[in-house]
Amino acid sequence: MKDKLILQQAAREFPTLLFPVFGTLLAVRLVKNAIPGRILMALFYGLEQTGAVDPDGTVGILFLLSIPLLFITAMISTLLNLGAFRLCLGRGEGRTEKMPWTIFKEGRWYISWAVWMGVFPVIWRIGKQVLFAIVTHTVDADTVYRLYSYQSYWNVALTLLNLVLFMLLSLSIKTAYLRTPEQGFWRAVGFGLKEGFQKWPQTIGPQIKFVVPVSVGMSLISILLAQLSFQMRSHFISNVCNLTGSLVSLLAETWVLIFYGILAAWRYAPPDGVLEEG
């Protein structure tokens, strides 16, 4: 199927997939960002009111509780995100649709994805932050400044690589896993990387034409909203800008996920020619 036809099919499917995918991505954000913070704040308030634990002990308890909480919420949000993409991929392949939240009923097939794509990134982020904090506190100010400068350049390079390569490799791996989850995570990684590199010439065009502009547009909108909020210096306007930015970002993520589902259905071959049962 030509790129234009993939775009047209994604546009046709967008209205019917909008609410389940948008709602699932909203739930993902709440589970990852809002809910853990609320739970920890409630626990902190409860411990503070009882007076049974001193302030340092309260912080220590909350830190210990935050680690399993982060792992649990990461696994839940990862499975929800995978379920949303499964719905989009299923629509592209013309299979019987499964709503995103039904993925929890088949958790035994997807637990390896939740662990490696949910828990491991949390461990990596925590470890990286701890290592960076240790390094910055053991070197002089000039070295710290250079480290921050290098990190900025590294982040820019990673952003560009993500747009032109990593997102497509991740899409290929996710597609391979969803088609044969019973074969395990690492088999999907191996097949997905091979398929992703082989099909890169066929997927980079749609990525640049229909996904990169959305990402760039979202960045520009975020900058404009931040500038507006700063210029107005109003708490109400700031909240409106933040809410608007979040809604636009969720709409952009919804579009990309739906488009990726159609793109993957037409461009990536299934492992061993076996499709997931509908």
mmCIF file of C-alpha atoms in Angstrom:
data_model
loop_
_atom_site.group_PDB
_atom_site.id
_atom_site.type_symbol
_atom_site.label_atom_id
_atom_site.label_comp_id
_atom_site.label_asym_id
_atom_site.label_seq_id
_atom_site.Cartn_x
_atom_site.Cartn_y
_atom_site.Cartn_z
ATOM 1 C CA MET A 1 0.000 0.000 0.000
ATOM 2 C CA LYS A 2 1.281 3.457 -0.898
ATOM 3 C CA ASP A 3 2.044 6.036 1.792
ATOM 4 C CA LYS A 4 -0.916 8.170 0.744
ATOM 5 C CA LEU A 5 -3.322 5.243 1.074
ATOM 6 C CA ILE A 6 -1.954 4.406 4.543
ATOM 7 C CA LEU A 7 -2.546 8.019 5.552
ATOM 8 C CA GLN A 8 -6.084 7.936 4.172
ATOM 9 C CA GLN A 9 -6.927 4.720 6.021
ATOM 10 C CA ALA A 10 -5.503 6.123 9.271
ATOM 11 C CA ALA A 11 -7.592 9.274 8.788
ATOM 12 C CA ARG A 12 -10.735 7.167 8.235
ATOM 13 C CA GLU A 13 -10.071 5.107 11.355
ATOM 14 C CA PHE A 14 -9.217 8.113 13.529
ATOM 15 C CA PRO A 15 -12.802 9.110 14.490
ATOM 16 C CA THR A 16 -13.808 5.599 15.581
ATOM 17 C CA LEU A 17 -10.550 4.891 17.440
ATOM 18 C CA LEU A 18 -10.252 8.351 18.976
ATOM 19 C CA PHE A 19 -12.124 7.806 22.223
ATOM 20 C CA PRO A 20 -10.762 4.381 23.279
ATOM 21 C CA VAL A 21 -7.175 5.272 22.340
ATOM 22 C CA PHE A 22 -7.320 8.831 23.714
ATOM 23 C CA GLY A 23 -8.932 7.614 26.937
ATOM 24 C CA THR A 24 -6.321 4.884 27.344
ATOM 25 C CA LEU A 25 -3.429 7.298 26.809
ATOM 26 C CA LEU A 26 -5.018 9.672 29.335
ATOM 27 C CA ALA A 27 -5.204 6.784 31.815
ATOM 28 C CA VAL A 28 -1.546 6.011 31.109
ATOM 29 C CA ARG A 29 -0.546 9.560 32.031
ATOM 30 C CA LEU A 30 -2.618 9.499 35.190
ATOM 31 C CA VAL A 31 -1.190 6.149 36.287
ATOM 32 C CA LYS A 32 2.403 7.176 35.543
ATOM 33 C CA ASN A 33 2.368 10.753 36.801
ATOM 34 C CA ALA A 34 -0.621 11.788 38.883
ATOM 35 C CA ILE A 35 -1.603 8.716 40.883
ATOM 36 C CA PRO A 36 1.814 7.829 42.420
ATOM 37 C CA GLY A 37 2.324 11.415 43.553
ATOM 38 C CA ARG A 38 -1.144 11.582 45.102
ATOM 39 C CA ILE A 39 -0.653 8.309 46.955
ATOM 40 C CA LEU A 40 2.722 9.383 48.344
ATOM 41 C CA MET A 41 1.352 12.784 49.387
ATOM 42 C CA ALA A 42 -1.526 11.084 51.225
ATOM 43 C CA LEU A 43 0.898 8.732 52.976
ATOM 44 C CA PHE A 44 3.184 11.635 53.914
ATOM 45 C CA TYR A 45 0.255 13.585 55.346
ATOM 46 C CA GLY A 46 -0.939 10.532 57.281
ATOM 47 C CA LEU A 47 2.487 9.810 58.771
ATOM 48 C CA GLU A 48 2.987 13.481 59.595
ATOM 49 C CA GLN A 49 -0.356 13.691 61.386
ATOM 50 C CA THR A 50 0.257 10.599 63.495
ATOM 51 C CA GLY A 51 3.626 11.882 64.668
ATOM 52 C CA ALA A 52 4.744 8.299 65.123
ATOM 53 C CA VAL A 53 7.698 8.760 62.762
ATOM 54 C CA ASP A 54 10.231 11.601 62.747
ATOM 55 C CA PRO A 55 10.582 13.690 59.529
ATOM 56 C CA ASP A 56 13.714 11.862 58.368
ATOM 57 C CA GLY A 57 12.065 8.518 59.000
ATOM 58 C CA THR A 58 8.971 9.631 57.074
ATOM 59 C CA VAL A 59 11.073 10.530 54.051
ATOM 60 C CA GLY A 60 12.882 7.199 54.257
ATOM 61 C CA ILE A 61 9.618 5.238 54.466
ATOM 62 C CA LEU A 62 8.150 7.115 51.525
ATOM 63 C CA PHE A 63 11.288 6.502 49.481
ATOM 64 C CA LEU A 64 11.098 2.759 50.138
ATOM 65 C CA LEU A 65 7.380 2.708 49.312
ATOM 66 C CA SER A 66 7.870 4.767 46.156
ATOM 67 C CA ILE A 67 10.062 2.120 44.485
ATOM 68 C CA PRO A 68 7.483 -0.721 44.315
ATOM 69 C CA LEU A 69 4.789 1.863 43.566
ATOM 70 C CA LEU A 70 6.788 3.119 40.578
ATOM 71 C CA PHE A 71 7.283 -0.445 39.363
ATOM 72 C CA ILE A 72 3.584 -1.298 39.644
ATOM 73 C CA THR A 73 2.371 1.866 37.939
ATOM 74 C CA ALA A 74 5.018 1.469 35.224
ATOM 75 C CA MET A 75 3.807 -2.062 34.458
ATOM 76 C CA ILE A 76 0.142 -1.011 34.397
ATOM 77 C CA SER A 77 0.776 1.990 32.150
ATOM 78 C CA THR A 78 3.007 -0.074 29.841
ATOM 79 C CA LEU A 79 0.310 -2.719 29.414
ATOM 80 C CA LEU A 80 -2.355 -0.065 28.761
ATOM 81 C CA ASN A 81 -0.167 1.553 26.113
ATOM 82 C CA LEU A 82 0.458 -1.834 24.514
ATOM 83 C CA GLY A 83 -3.274 -2.557 24.597
ATOM 84 C CA ALA A 84 -4.025 0.728 22.832
ATOM 85 C CA PHE A 85 -1.560 -0.102 20.076
ATOM 86 C CA ARG A 86 -2.961 -3.637 19.820
ATOM 87 C CA LEU A 87 -6.361 -2.115 19.063
ATOM 88 C CA CYS A 88 -4.868 0.081 16.301
ATOM 89 C CA LEU A 89 -2.830 -2.786 14.840
ATOM 90 C CA GLY A 90 -5.875 -5.050 14.894
ATOM 91 C CA ARG A 91 -7.898 -2.462 13.017
ATOM 92 C CA GLY A 92 -5.169 -2.197 10.400
ATOM 93 C CA GLU A 93 -5.027 -5.981 9.995
ATOM 94 C CA GLY A 94 -8.798 -6.334 9.884
ATOM 95 C CA ARG A 95 -8.909 -8.632 12.921
ATOM 96 C CA THR A 96 -11.519 -8.797 15.672
ATOM 97 C CA GLU A 97 -10.914 -5.772 17.849
ATOM 98 C CA LYS A 98 -9.910 -5.989 21.504
ATOM 99 C CA MET A 99 -10.305 -2.928 23.690
ATOM 100 C CA PRO A 100 -7.043 -1.764 25.317
ATOM 101 C CA TRP A 101 -8.031 -2.653 28.884
ATOM 102 C CA THR A 102 -8.823 -6.267 27.973
ATOM 103 C CA ILE A 103 -5.079 -6.889 27.778
ATOM 104 C CA PHE A 104 -5.082 -7.391 31.560
ATOM 105 C CA LYS A 105 -7.225 -10.508 31.118
ATOM 106 C CA GLU A 106 -4.402 -12.032 29.053
ATOM 107 C CA GLY A 107 -1.656 -10.826 31.354
ATOM 108 C CA ARG A 108 0.287 -14.084 31.267
ATOM 109 C CA TRP A 109 1.132 -13.467 27.585
ATOM 110 C CA TYR A 110 2.243 -9.884 28.105
ATOM 111 C CA ILE A 111 3.979 -9.927 31.486
ATOM 112 C CA SER A 112 7.456 -10.088 29.925
ATOM 113 C CA TRP A 113 6.725 -6.910 27.960
ATOM 114 C CA ALA A 114 5.513 -5.174 31.123
ATOM 115 C CA VAL A 115 8.683 -6.142 32.987
ATOM 116 C CA TRP A 116 11.240 -5.259 30.319
ATOM 117 C CA MET A 117 9.486 -2.174 28.935
ATOM 118 C CA GLY A 118 7.945 -0.990 32.212
ATOM 119 C CA VAL A 119 10.132 -1.908 35.159
ATOM 120 C CA PHE A 120 13.577 -1.912 33.541
ATOM 121 C CA PRO A 121 13.319 1.698 32.210
ATOM 122 C CA VAL A 122 12.418 2.866 35.738
ATOM 123 C CA ILE A 123 15.518 1.144 37.132
ATOM 124 C CA TRP A 124 17.609 2.663 34.344
ATOM 125 C CA ARG A 125 16.307 6.204 34.998
ATOM 126 C CA ILE A 126 16.870 5.940 38.740
ATOM 127 C CA GLY A 127 20.348 4.506 38.250
ATOM 128 C CA LYS A 128 21.261 7.171 35.719
ATOM 129 C CA GLN A 129 20.087 9.987 38.000
ATOM 130 C CA VAL A 130 21.970 8.561 40.982
ATOM 131 C CA LEU A 131 25.140 8.135 38.912
ATOM 132 C CA PHE A 132 24.887 11.647 37.498
ATOM 133 C CA ALA A 133 24.327 13.096 40.982
ATOM 134 C CA ILE A 134 27.390 11.238 42.319
ATOM 135 C CA VAL A 135 29.555 12.440 39.427
ATOM 136 C CA THR A 136 28.430 16.084 39.691
ATOM 137 C CA HIS A 137 29.164 16.129 43.429
ATOM 138 C CA THR A 138 32.662 14.721 43.049
ATOM 139 C CA VAL A 139 34.027 17.029 40.328
ATOM 140 C CA ASP A 140 34.671 20.761 40.070
ATOM 141 C CA ALA A 141 32.186 23.364 38.805
ATOM 142 C CA ASP A 142 33.773 23.656 35.327
ATOM 143 C CA THR A 143 33.481 19.909 34.784
ATOM 144 C CA VAL A 144 29.831 19.978 35.922
ATOM 145 C CA TYR A 145 29.135 22.758 33.402
ATOM 146 C CA ARG A 146 30.750 20.739 30.614
ATOM 147 C CA LEU A 147 28.772 17.651 31.634
ATOM 148 C CA TYR A 148 25.508 19.577 31.388
ATOM 149 C CA SER A 149 26.570 20.944 27.999
ATOM 150 C CA TYR A 150 27.425 17.469 26.716
ATOM 151 C CA GLN A 151 24.119 16.166 28.069
ATOM 152 C CA SER A 152 22.245 18.871 26.123
ATOM 153 C CA TYR A 153 23.988 17.925 22.876
ATOM 154 C CA TRP A 154 23.402 14.236 23.623
ATOM 155 C CA ASN A 155 19.699 14.873 24.192
ATOM 156 C CA VAL A 156 19.410 16.684 20.854
ATOM 157 C CA ALA A 157 21.186 13.833 19.072
ATOM 158 C CA LEU A 158 18.944 11.260 20.769
ATOM 159 C CA THR A 159 15.838 13.235 19.776
ATOM 160 C CA LEU A 160 16.877 13.238 16.119
ATOM 161 C CA LEU A 161 17.821 9.542 16.186
ATOM 162 C CA ASN A 162 14.532 8.767 17.894
ATOM 163 C CA LEU A 163 12.544 10.467 15.130
ATOM 164 C CA VAL A 164 14.353 8.808 12.238
ATOM 165 C CA LEU A 165 15.251 5.380 13.665
ATOM 166 C CA PHE A 166 14.445 4.398 17.249
ATOM 167 C CA MET A 167 10.686 5.011 17.004
ATOM 168 C CA LEU A 168 10.491 2.764 13.933
ATOM 169 C CA LEU A 169 12.582 0.003 15.524
ATOM 170 C CA SER A 170 10.384 0.162 18.621
ATOM 171 C CA LEU A 171 7.301 -0.026 16.398
ATOM 172 C CA SER A 172 8.648 -3.118 14.665
ATOM 173 C CA ILE A 173 9.481 -4.856 17.965
ATOM 174 C CA LYS A 174 6.090 -4.013 19.436
ATOM 175 C CA THR A 175 4.332 -5.317 16.327
ATOM 176 C CA ALA A 176 6.297 -8.576 16.370
ATOM 177 C CA TYR A 177 5.541 -9.077 20.050
ATOM 178 C CA LEU A 178 1.808 -8.453 19.686
ATOM 179 C CA ARG A 179 1.543 -10.904 16.805
ATOM 180 C CA THR A 180 3.182 -13.762 18.721
ATOM 181 C CA PRO A 181 3.332 -12.848 22.443
ATOM 182 C CA GLU A 182 3.550 -16.503 23.426
ATOM 183 C CA GLN A 183 7.007 -16.687 21.809
ATOM 184 C CA GLY A 184 8.428 -14.279 24.366
ATOM 185 C CA PHE A 185 9.935 -10.827 24.554
ATOM 186 C CA TRP A 186 13.464 -11.487 23.310
ATOM 187 C CA ARG A 187 12.322 -13.387 20.231
ATOM 188 C CA ALA A 188 10.205 -10.363 19.351
ATOM 189 C CA VAL A 189 13.209 -8.094 19.923
ATOM 190 C CA GLY A 190 15.403 -10.156 17.597
ATOM 191 C CA PHE A 191 12.813 -10.454 14.858
ATOM 192 C CA GLY A 192 11.649 -6.853 15.343
ATOM 193 C CA LEU A 193 15.132 -5.376 14.998
ATOM 194 C CA LYS A 194 15.803 -7.429 11.871
ATOM 195 C CA GLU A 195 12.459 -6.508 10.354
ATOM 196 C CA GLY A 196 12.785 -2.883 11.451
ATOM 197 C CA PHE A 197 16.144 -2.383 9.743
ATOM 198 C CA GLN A 198 15.050 -4.251 6.611
ATOM 199 C CA LYS A 199 11.828 -2.266 6.276
ATOM 200 C CA TRP A 200 13.360 1.069 7.314
ATOM 201 C CA PRO A 201 13.507 2.345 3.699
ATOM 202 C CA GLN A 202 9.768 1.615 3.426
ATOM 203 C CA THR A 203 8.819 3.211 6.763
ATOM 204 C CA ILE A 204 11.085 6.260 6.989
ATOM 205 C CA GLY A 205 9.064 8.061 4.299
ATOM 206 C CA PRO A 206 5.727 7.868 6.173
ATOM 207 C CA GLN A 207 7.571 8.660 9.412
ATOM 208 C CA ILE A 208 9.045 11.872 8.015
ATOM 209 C CA LYS A 209 5.865 12.904 6.211
ATOM 210 C CA PHE A 210 3.203 12.063 8.784
ATOM 211 C CA VAL A 211 4.835 11.638 12.213
ATOM 212 C CA VAL A 212 7.798 14.028 12.391
ATOM 213 C CA PRO A 213 5.621 17.088 11.543
ATOM 214 C CA VAL A 214 3.318 16.147 14.424
ATOM 215 C CA SER A 215 6.266 15.941 16.837
ATOM 216 C CA VAL A 216 7.724 19.236 15.617
ATOM 217 C CA GLY A 217 4.312 20.877 15.760
ATOM 218 C CA MET A 218 3.814 19.680 19.329
ATOM 219 C CA SER A 219 7.171 21.172 20.338
ATOM 220 C CA LEU A 220 6.252 24.522 18.787
ATOM 221 C CA ILE A 221 2.832 24.531 20.456
ATOM 222 C CA SER A 222 4.431 23.757 23.831
ATOM 223 C CA ILE A 223 6.899 26.638 23.397
ATOM 224 C CA LEU A 224 4.128 29.059 22.388
ATOM 225 C CA LEU A 225 1.922 28.055 25.320
ATOM 226 C CA ALA A 226 4.843 28.382 27.733
ATOM 227 C CA GLN A 227 5.612 31.865 26.379
ATOM 228 C CA LEU A 228 1.948 32.878 26.642
ATOM 229 C CA SER A 229 1.757 31.631 30.204
ATOM 230 C CA PHE A 230 4.963 33.512 31.106
ATOM 231 C CA GLN A 231 3.832 36.746 29.457
ATOM 232 C CA MET A 232 0.361 36.789 31.011
ATOM 233 C CA ARG A 233 1.657 35.999 34.517
ATOM 234 C CA SER A 234 -1.747 34.666 35.511
ATOM 235 C CA HIS A 235 -2.377 31.503 37.497
ATOM 236 C CA PHE A 236 -5.624 30.900 35.592
ATOM 237 C CA ILE A 237 -3.994 31.410 32.180
ATOM 238 C CA SER A 238 -1.141 29.140 33.220
ATOM 239 C CA ASN A 239 -3.591 26.357 34.104
ATOM 240 C CA VAL A 240 -5.454 26.852 30.825
ATOM 241 C CA CYS A 241 -2.200 26.699 28.860
ATOM 242 C CA ASN A 242 -1.094 23.553 30.691
ATOM 243 C CA LEU A 243 -4.454 21.867 30.123
ATOM 244 C CA THR A 244 -4.495 22.880 26.450
ATOM 245 C CA GLY A 245 -0.959 21.623 25.957
ATOM 246 C CA SER A 246 -1.804 18.284 27.602
ATOM 247 C CA LEU A 247 -4.930 17.803 25.456
ATOM 248 C CA VAL A 248 -3.109 18.670 22.230
ATOM 249 C CA SER A 249 -0.241 16.358 23.203
ATOM 250 C CA LEU A 250 -2.679 13.497 23.866
ATOM 251 C CA LEU A 251 -4.400 14.091 20.529
ATOM 252 C CA ALA A 252 -1.021 13.996 18.791
ATOM 253 C CA GLU A 253 -0.089 10.743 20.566
ATOM 254 C CA THR A 254 -3.463 9.290 19.609
ATOM 255 C CA TRP A 255 -2.948 10.128 15.957
ATOM 256 C CA VAL A 256 0.586 8.698 15.916
ATOM 257 C CA LEU A 257 -0.551 5.460 17.573
ATOM 258 C CA ILE A 258 -3.431 5.001 15.125
ATOM 259 C CA PHE A 259 -1.192 5.793 12.166
ATOM 260 C CA TYR A 260 1.484 3.411 13.454
ATOM 261 C CA GLY A 261 -1.099 0.643 13.746
ATOM 262 C CA ILE A 262 -2.058 1.007 10.076
ATOM 263 C CA LEU A 263 1.568 1.437 8.976
ATOM 264 C CA ALA A 264 2.734 -1.658 10.884
ATOM 265 C CA ALA A 265 -0.143 -3.744 9.531
ATOM 266 C CA TRP A 266 0.883 -3.021 5.942
ATOM 267 C CA ARG A 267 4.679 -2.762 6.172
ATOM 268 C CA TYR A 268 5.849 -5.358 8.732
ATOM 269 C CA ALA A 269 5.753 -9.092 8.083
ATOM 270 C CA PRO A 270 4.538 -11.353 10.921
ATOM 271 C CA PRO A 271 7.072 -13.717 12.571
ATOM 272 C CA ASP A 272 6.957 -17.119 10.840
ATOM 273 C CA GLY A 273 3.865 -15.968 9.004
ATOM 274 C CA VAL A 274 1.747 -16.414 12.159
ATOM 275 C CA LEU A 275 -0.816 -13.773 13.046
ATOM 276 C CA GLU A 276 -2.319 -13.295 16.485
ATOM 277 C CA GLU A 277 -5.744 -14.870 16.775
ATOM 278 C CA GLY A 278 -8.599 -12.380 16.734
#
